[in-house]
Short mmCIF file of C-alpha atoms in Angstrom, two decimals:
data_model
loop_
_atom_site.label_atom_id
_atom_site.label_comp_id
_atom_site.label_asym_id
_atom_site.label_seq_id
_atom_site.Cartn_x
_atom_site.Cartn_y
_atom_site.Cartn_z
CA UNK A 1 23.45 -70.70 -91.22
CA UNK A 2 25.67 -67.49 -91.88
CA UNK A 3 25.86 -64.90 -88.99
CA UNK A 4 25.17 -61.48 -89.55
CA UNK A 5 25.68 -58.40 -87.11
CA UNK A 6 23.89 -56.10 -85.30
CA UNK A 7 24.34 -52.79 -83.99
CA UNK A 8 23.99 -52.24 -80.25
CA UNK A 9 23.99 -49.28 -78.31
CA UNK A 10 25.13 -49.02 -74.77
CA UNK A 11 23.32 -45.95 -73.09
CA UNK A 12 26.07 -43.66 -72.53
CA UNK A 13 28.98 -45.58 -73.95
CA UNK A 14 28.48 -45.57 -77.75
CA UNK A 15 27.58 -48.07 -80.20
CA UNK A 16 29.03 -51.53 -81.06
CA UNK A 17 28.83 -54.02 -83.73
CA UNK A 18 28.07 -57.45 -82.42
CA UNK A 19 27.64 -60.94 -84.06
CA UNK A 20 23.84 -61.87 -83.89
CA UNK A 21 24.75 -65.06 -81.81
CA UNK A 22 25.50 -62.80 -78.91
CA UNK A 23 22.16 -61.45 -79.33
CA UNK A 24 20.39 -64.66 -78.04
CA UNK A 25 22.56 -64.57 -74.92
CA UNK A 26 21.34 -60.83 -74.47
CA UNK A 27 17.87 -61.77 -74.99
CA UNK A 28 18.30 -64.55 -72.31
CA UNK A 29 19.48 -61.90 -69.78
CA UNK A 30 16.86 -59.28 -70.91
CA UNK A 31 14.13 -62.07 -70.02
CA UNK A 32 15.51 -62.80 -66.36
CA UNK A 33 15.55 -58.95 -65.94
CA UNK A 34 11.81 -58.94 -66.95
CA UNK A 35 11.15 -61.50 -63.98
CA UNK A 36 13.13 -59.38 -61.76
CA UNK A 37 11.22 -56.27 -62.23
CA UNK A 38 7.81 -58.38 -62.10
CA UNK A 39 8.60 -59.36 -58.82
CA UNK A 40 9.40 -55.68 -57.65
CA UNK A 41 5.85 -54.66 -58.98
CA UNK A 42 4.60 -57.54 -57.07
CA UNK A 43 6.28 -56.26 -54.02
CA UNK A 44 7.92 -59.63 -53.13
CA UNK A 45 11.18 -58.84 -53.25
CA UNK A 46 13.64 -56.74 -51.21
CA UNK A 47 14.70 -53.39 -53.02
CA UNK A 48 18.31 -53.15 -52.33
CA UNK A 49 18.86 -57.06 -53.40
CA UNK A 50 16.71 -56.52 -56.57
CA UNK A 51 18.85 -53.39 -57.36
CA UNK A 52 21.97 -55.23 -57.12
CA UNK A 53 20.79 -57.87 -59.32
CA UNK A 54 19.50 -55.69 -61.85
CA UNK A 55 23.05 -54.10 -61.99
CA UNK A 56 24.68 -57.33 -62.13
CA UNK A 57 22.78 -58.53 -65.30
CA UNK A 58 23.13 -55.19 -66.82
CA UNK A 59 26.82 -55.63 -66.36
CA UNK A 60 26.82 -59.02 -67.64
CA UNK A 61 25.21 -57.75 -70.81
CA UNK A 62 27.52 -54.80 -71.08
CA UNK A 63 30.78 -57.22 -70.92
CA UNK A 64 29.08 -59.45 -73.15
CA UNK A 65 28.75 -56.70 -75.82
CA UNK A 66 32.06 -54.97 -75.32
CA UNK A 67 34.20 -58.02 -75.05
CA UNK A 68 32.42 -59.68 -78.28
CA UNK A 69 31.67 -56.43 -80.04
CA UNK A 70 33.59 -54.07 -82.13
CA UNK A 71 33.39 -50.33 -81.17
CA UNK A 72 31.66 -48.33 -83.89
CA UNK A 73 33.93 -45.44 -85.34
CA UNK A 74 32.71 -42.04 -83.76
CA UNK A 75 32.05 -40.83 -87.39
CA UNK A 76 29.52 -43.41 -88.11
CA UNK A 77 25.96 -42.02 -87.93
CA UNK A 78 23.80 -45.04 -87.73
CA UNK A 79 20.61 -46.21 -86.05
CA UNK A 80 21.00 -49.08 -83.57
CA UNK A 81 19.21 -52.41 -83.67
CA UNK A 82 19.24 -52.85 -80.02
CA UNK A 83 19.91 -50.31 -77.12
CA UNK A 84 21.16 -51.58 -74.05
CA UNK A 85 20.59 -49.32 -70.74
CA UNK A 86 23.85 -48.39 -68.78
CA UNK A 87 24.67 -50.74 -65.78
CA UNK A 88 23.73 -48.16 -63.07
CA UNK A 89 20.03 -47.97 -64.26
CA UNK A 90 17.94 -48.09 -61.07
CA UNK A 91 14.99 -49.86 -60.27
CA UNK A 92 12.75 -47.06 -60.07
CA UNK A 93 13.71 -46.10 -63.90
CA UNK A 94 13.49 -49.92 -65.19
CA UNK A 95 9.93 -49.95 -63.74
CA UNK A 96 9.02 -46.69 -65.36
CA UNK A 97 10.40 -48.14 -68.72
CA UNK A 98 7.94 -51.19 -68.07
CA UNK A 99 4.97 -48.56 -67.26
CA UNK A 100 5.98 -46.86 -70.48
CA UNK A 101 6.60 -43.64 -68.74
CA UNK A 102 9.23 -41.39 -70.32
CA UNK A 103 12.68 -41.46 -69.09
CA UNK A 104 13.93 -39.05 -71.63
CA UNK A 105 13.12 -35.48 -70.91
CA UNK A 106 11.39 -33.42 -73.93
CA UNK A 107 13.30 -30.70 -75.38
CA UNK B 1 8.27 -57.52 -74.20
CA UNK B 2 11.82 -57.51 -72.59
CA UNK B 3 13.40 -54.52 -71.07
CA UNK B 4 15.49 -53.94 -74.18
CA UNK B 5 12.48 -53.91 -76.66
CA UNK B 6 10.64 -51.19 -74.32
CA UNK B 7 13.95 -49.22 -73.81
CA UNK B 8 14.41 -49.05 -77.60
CA UNK B 9 11.12 -48.08 -78.61
CA UNK B 10 11.41 -44.99 -76.24
CA UNK B 11 14.62 -43.94 -78.20
CA UNK B 12 12.86 -44.79 -81.46
CA UNK B 13 9.86 -42.79 -80.87
CA UNK B 14 12.07 -39.82 -79.75
CA UNK B 15 14.24 -40.03 -82.84
CA UNK B 16 11.76 -40.45 -85.33
CA UNK B 17 9.73 -37.76 -84.20
CA UNK B 18 12.21 -35.17 -85.28
CA UNK B 19 12.63 -36.62 -88.77
CA UNK B 20 8.77 -36.98 -89.02
CA UNK B 21 8.22 -33.51 -87.88
CA UNK B 22 9.46 -31.79 -91.08
CA UNK B 23 8.86 -32.56 -94.77
CA UNK B 24 11.27 -30.30 -96.06
CA UNK B 25 14.83 -31.97 -95.50
CA UNK B 26 16.25 -28.46 -95.13
CA UNK B 27 14.00 -27.61 -92.16
CA UNK B 28 14.71 -30.90 -90.81
CA UNK B 29 18.61 -30.16 -90.87
CA UNK B 30 18.26 -26.76 -89.62
CA UNK B 31 16.30 -28.02 -86.77
CA UNK B 32 18.77 -31.07 -85.88
CA UNK B 33 21.48 -28.75 -86.39
CA UNK B 34 20.26 -26.34 -84.03
CA UNK B 35 19.63 -29.07 -81.34
CA UNK B 36 22.91 -30.50 -81.86
CA UNK B 37 24.70 -27.23 -81.13
CA UNK B 38 22.22 -26.61 -78.08
CA UNK B 39 23.17 -29.96 -76.59
CA UNK B 40 26.80 -29.80 -77.14
CA UNK B 41 26.87 -26.40 -75.57
CA UNK B 42 24.98 -27.68 -72.70
CA UNK B 43 27.39 -30.63 -72.45
CA UNK B 44 30.19 -28.40 -72.32
CA UNK B 45 28.66 -26.28 -69.37
CA UNK B 46 28.13 -29.27 -67.40
CA UNK B 47 31.64 -30.38 -67.80
CA UNK B 48 32.75 -27.09 -66.48
CA UNK B 49 30.24 -27.60 -63.53
CA UNK B 50 31.53 -30.95 -62.75
CA UNK B 51 35.19 -29.81 -62.80
CA UNK B 52 34.01 -26.98 -60.05
CA UNK B 53 32.41 -29.46 -57.79
CA UNK B 54 35.45 -31.66 -58.13
CA UNK B 55 37.76 -28.68 -57.08
CA UNK B 56 35.66 -27.77 -54.21
CA UNK B 57 35.70 -31.36 -52.85
CA UNK B 58 39.33 -31.29 -53.27
CA UNK B 59 39.60 -28.05 -51.29
CA UNK B 60 37.68 -29.28 -48.59
CA UNK B 61 39.66 -32.19 -48.37
CA UNK B 62 42.68 -30.33 -48.18
CA UNK B 63 41.33 -28.16 -45.42
CA UNK B 64 40.13 -31.17 -43.39
CA UNK B 65 43.82 -32.65 -43.87
CA UNK B 66 45.32 -29.48 -42.49
CA UNK B 67 42.90 -29.55 -39.34
CA UNK B 68 44.10 -33.19 -38.75
CA UNK B 69 47.55 -32.17 -38.58
CA UNK B 70 46.57 -29.48 -35.84
CA UNK B 71 44.63 -31.90 -33.84
CA UNK B 72 47.55 -34.29 -34.00
CA UNK B 73 50.00 -31.46 -32.75
CA UNK B 74 47.36 -30.54 -29.87
CA UNK B 75 47.06 -33.85 -28.79
CA UNK B 76 50.95 -34.11 -28.52
CA UNK B 77 50.89 -31.09 -26.47
CA UNK B 78 48.24 -31.89 -24.24
CA UNK B 79 49.97 -35.14 -23.39
CA UNK B 80 53.20 -33.18 -22.78
CA UNK B 81 51.20 -31.21 -20.26
CA UNK B 82 49.78 -34.24 -18.83
CA UNK B 83 46.34 -33.65 -19.83
CA UNK B 84 45.11 -36.98 -21.31
CA UNK B 85 41.60 -35.73 -21.41
CA UNK B 86 42.44 -33.03 -23.94
CA UNK B 87 44.55 -35.37 -25.89
CA UNK B 88 41.55 -37.66 -26.04
CA UNK B 89 39.30 -35.04 -27.38
CA UNK B 90 41.79 -33.71 -29.92
CA UNK B 91 42.06 -37.30 -31.08
CA UNK B 92 38.52 -38.18 -31.22
CA UNK B 93 38.08 -35.16 -33.45
CA UNK B 94 41.04 -36.34 -35.71
CA UNK B 95 39.21 -39.70 -36.21
CA UNK B 96 35.91 -37.70 -36.93
CA UNK B 97 37.67 -35.95 -39.82
CA UNK B 98 39.45 -39.11 -41.15
CA UNK B 99 36.08 -40.49 -41.64
CA UNK B 100 34.84 -37.41 -43.33
CA UNK B 101 37.88 -37.28 -45.61
CA UNK B 102 37.28 -40.87 -46.58
CA UNK B 103 33.79 -39.78 -47.78
CA UNK B 104 35.08 -36.84 -49.61
CA UNK B 105 37.66 -39.14 -51.35
CA UNK B 106 34.83 -41.50 -52.45
CA UNK B 107 32.86 -38.28 -53.68
CA UNK B 108 35.97 -37.13 -55.56
CA UNK B 109 36.01 -40.69 -57.32
CA UNK B 110 32.53 -40.39 -58.62
CA UNK B 111 32.82 -37.18 -59.87
CA UNK B 112 35.91 -38.03 -61.84
CA UNK B 113 33.92 -40.99 -63.51
CA UNK B 114 31.24 -38.43 -64.66
CA UNK B 115 33.78 -36.19 -65.59
CA UNK B 116 35.35 -38.65 -67.98
CA UNK B 117 31.84 -39.78 -69.09
CA UNK B 118 30.80 -36.55 -70.30
CA UNK B 119 34.33 -35.89 -71.93
CA UNK B 120 33.79 -38.96 -73.87
CA UNK B 121 30.23 -37.88 -74.76
CA UNK B 122 31.67 -34.36 -75.91
CA UNK B 123 34.16 -36.02 -78.12
CA UNK B 124 31.84 -38.39 -79.50
CA UNK B 125 29.27 -35.93 -80.32
CA UNK B 126 31.64 -33.21 -81.78
CA UNK B 127 32.98 -35.80 -84.07
CA UNK B 128 29.43 -36.77 -85.19
CA UNK B 129 28.39 -33.17 -85.83
CA UNK B 130 31.25 -32.47 -88.06
CA UNK B 131 30.32 -35.69 -90.03
CA UNK B 132 26.85 -34.85 -90.10
CA UNK B 133 27.90 -31.47 -91.81
CA UNK B 134 30.00 -33.03 -94.26
CA UNK B 135 27.65 -35.79 -95.16
CA UNK B 136 24.59 -33.61 -95.76
CA UNK B 137 26.57 -31.46 -98.47
CA UNK B 138 27.57 -34.90 -99.95
CA UNK B 139 24.01 -36.29 -99.92
CA UNK B 140 22.71 -33.08 -101.64
CA UNK B 141 25.20 -33.16 -104.31
CA UNK B 142 25.13 -36.84 -105.10
CA UNK B 143 21.42 -37.97 -104.81
CA UNK B 144 18.17 -36.60 -106.29
CA UNK B 145 15.80 -34.70 -104.28
CA UNK B 146 13.57 -37.80 -103.28
CA UNK B 147 16.73 -39.98 -102.40
CA UNK B 148 18.49 -37.20 -100.41
CA UNK B 149 15.34 -36.70 -98.28
CA UNK B 150 15.57 -40.47 -97.21
CA UNK B 151 19.03 -40.38 -96.84
CA UNK B 152 19.02 -37.14 -94.77
CA UNK B 153 16.08 -38.54 -92.70
CA UNK B 154 18.27 -41.51 -91.90
CA UNK B 155 20.92 -39.54 -90.61
CA UNK B 156 19.03 -37.15 -88.64
CA UNK B 157 17.40 -40.14 -86.87
CA UNK B 158 21.00 -41.62 -86.20
CA UNK B 159 22.29 -38.47 -84.80
CA UNK B 160 18.97 -38.07 -82.78
CA UNK B 161 19.31 -41.34 -81.09
CA UNK B 162 23.02 -40.06 -80.15
CA UNK B 163 21.51 -37.13 -78.61
CA UNK B 164 18.85 -38.67 -76.68
CA UNK B 165 21.23 -40.89 -75.13
CA UNK B 166 23.48 -37.87 -74.25
CA UNK B 167 20.35 -36.15 -73.00
CA UNK B 168 19.95 -39.07 -70.58
CA UNK B 169 23.64 -38.80 -69.61
CA UNK B 170 23.41 -35.05 -68.93
CA UNK B 171 19.91 -35.62 -66.90
CA UNK B 172 21.84 -38.02 -64.65
CA UNK B 173 24.94 -36.16 -64.02
CA UNK B 174 23.06 -33.05 -63.23
CA UNK B 175 21.25 -35.02 -60.69
CA UNK B 176 24.28 -36.06 -59.19
CA UNK B 177 26.06 -32.92 -59.34
CA UNK B 178 23.04 -31.09 -57.45
CA UNK B 179 23.44 -33.86 -54.79
CA UNK B 180 27.04 -33.42 -54.65
CA UNK B 181 26.64 -29.58 -54.14
CA UNK B 182 24.01 -29.92 -51.24
CA UNK B 183 26.47 -32.49 -49.48
CA UNK B 184 29.38 -29.89 -49.94
CA UNK B 185 27.24 -27.20 -48.60
CA UNK B 186 26.28 -29.18 -45.64
CA UNK B 187 29.90 -29.92 -44.88
CA UNK B 188 30.95 -26.39 -45.37
CA UNK B 189 28.20 -25.30 -42.89
CA UNK B 190 29.12 -28.02 -40.49
CA UNK B 191 32.70 -27.14 -40.47
CA UNK B 192 31.67 -23.21 -40.28
CA UNK B 193 29.44 -23.92 -37.43
CA UNK B 194 31.81 -25.82 -35.61
CA UNK B 195 29.75 -28.86 -35.47
CA UNK B 196 32.49 -30.88 -37.01
CA UNK B 197 35.46 -29.43 -35.35
CA UNK B 198 36.13 -25.82 -33.60
CA UNK B 199 39.70 -26.47 -34.48
CA UNK B 200 39.12 -25.36 -38.12
CA UNK B 201 38.55 -21.93 -36.84
CA UNK B 202 42.08 -21.68 -35.23
CA UNK B 203 43.71 -20.19 -38.25
CA UNK B 204 41.32 -17.52 -38.91
CA UNK B 205 39.85 -16.26 -35.44
CA UNK B 206 42.65 -17.16 -32.83
CA UNK B 207 42.79 -19.80 -30.51
CA UNK B 208 40.63 -23.09 -30.01
CA UNK B 209 39.31 -24.35 -26.85
CA UNK B 210 42.05 -26.82 -26.84
CA UNK B 211 44.50 -24.13 -27.35
CA UNK B 212 42.93 -22.07 -24.63
CA UNK B 213 43.21 -24.87 -22.32
CA UNK B 214 46.63 -25.58 -23.26
CA UNK B 215 47.53 -21.84 -22.84
CA UNK B 216 46.20 -21.98 -19.33
CA UNK B 217 48.06 -25.01 -18.76
CA UNK B 218 51.39 -23.32 -19.68
CA UNK B 219 50.46 -20.07 -18.05
CA UNK B 220 49.76 -22.01 -14.67
CA UNK B 221 52.86 -23.56 -14.92
CA UNK B 222 54.90 -20.45 -15.78
CA UNK B 223 53.29 -18.73 -12.86
CA UNK B 224 54.25 -21.71 -10.71
CA UNK B 225 57.73 -21.28 -12.20
CA UNK B 226 58.04 -17.78 -11.35
CA UNK B 227 56.75 -18.39 -7.76
CA UNK B 228 59.27 -20.95 -7.15
CA UNK B 229 61.89 -18.49 -8.53
CA UNK B 230 60.62 -15.75 -6.25
CA UNK B 231 60.55 -18.12 -3.40
CA UNK B 232 63.91 -19.07 -3.99
CA UNK B 233 65.11 -15.48 -4.32
CA UNK B 234 63.26 -14.64 -1.04
CA UNK B 235 64.85 -17.62 0.58
CA UNK B 236 68.40 -16.64 -0.80
CA UNK B 237 68.19 -13.08 0.83
#
């Protein structure tokens, strides 16, 4: 099977062209984030610990992308296939995303 | 559905809403241009604000450092006059200021990070805006009306994604700058009201409590000296 590329944006940092194999690893981390947030909404976890874990997962994701991907030229105007939040995303904002509340302000 | 999918759909919805709002590609372009310029101007204003905040923090740091020097001199003078109690007060204040300075340094580091983030964003967006201008002319010239509409829509969506991303960065930075400003004002107030240290006033409004005590000590000792001198003179005659 030949590999293809996906365009990933890291929020606040720009876009990267990444081998699709990396995407599988990213999806694994994404699934573990889902579990983490679920625990928060169930109230069964310490807020500070969860925040730290979320940030370390997002940082792992970011490092995976930046070390395996190729930054896309600033001149490129292209839609991303995947958008990854910045690693300083707060648990509150992450929960808002799950509740599908807006985190981008309206113009 | 994972975090990434949900996060992405928020972006997508926003990006496509611009492209879907207009059927006429010219209107779509005009609207998009207007938004791009609004955003880049806002971005530049925010960079100025962040730079101002950083300068303010650096000035506070410089002010506190001067106070530390003063307190150290006062502690030395106190000891020379055998006033260990005063020396202790001066050193306690000095340590308090050192803690404050460390905190300020941390804030300055944070602000610097924000500044770099915004400057990178500014560079990226202005490059994209220039490219967008060039592309739309090329698209209009090379494609049929229907094809051009599709291509322009793609570009508007692409640049909208970038703008949404930037909008989020800006909101965050604005929030952080506001917090920082509040903290800086609180620190100014503390210094001004003397909670942090009375010594900071020594340069503007004369002597401080420690200075006054020290003056009294030296005054007393000079009176003593004069008395001894007088006594000696009287004894001589």
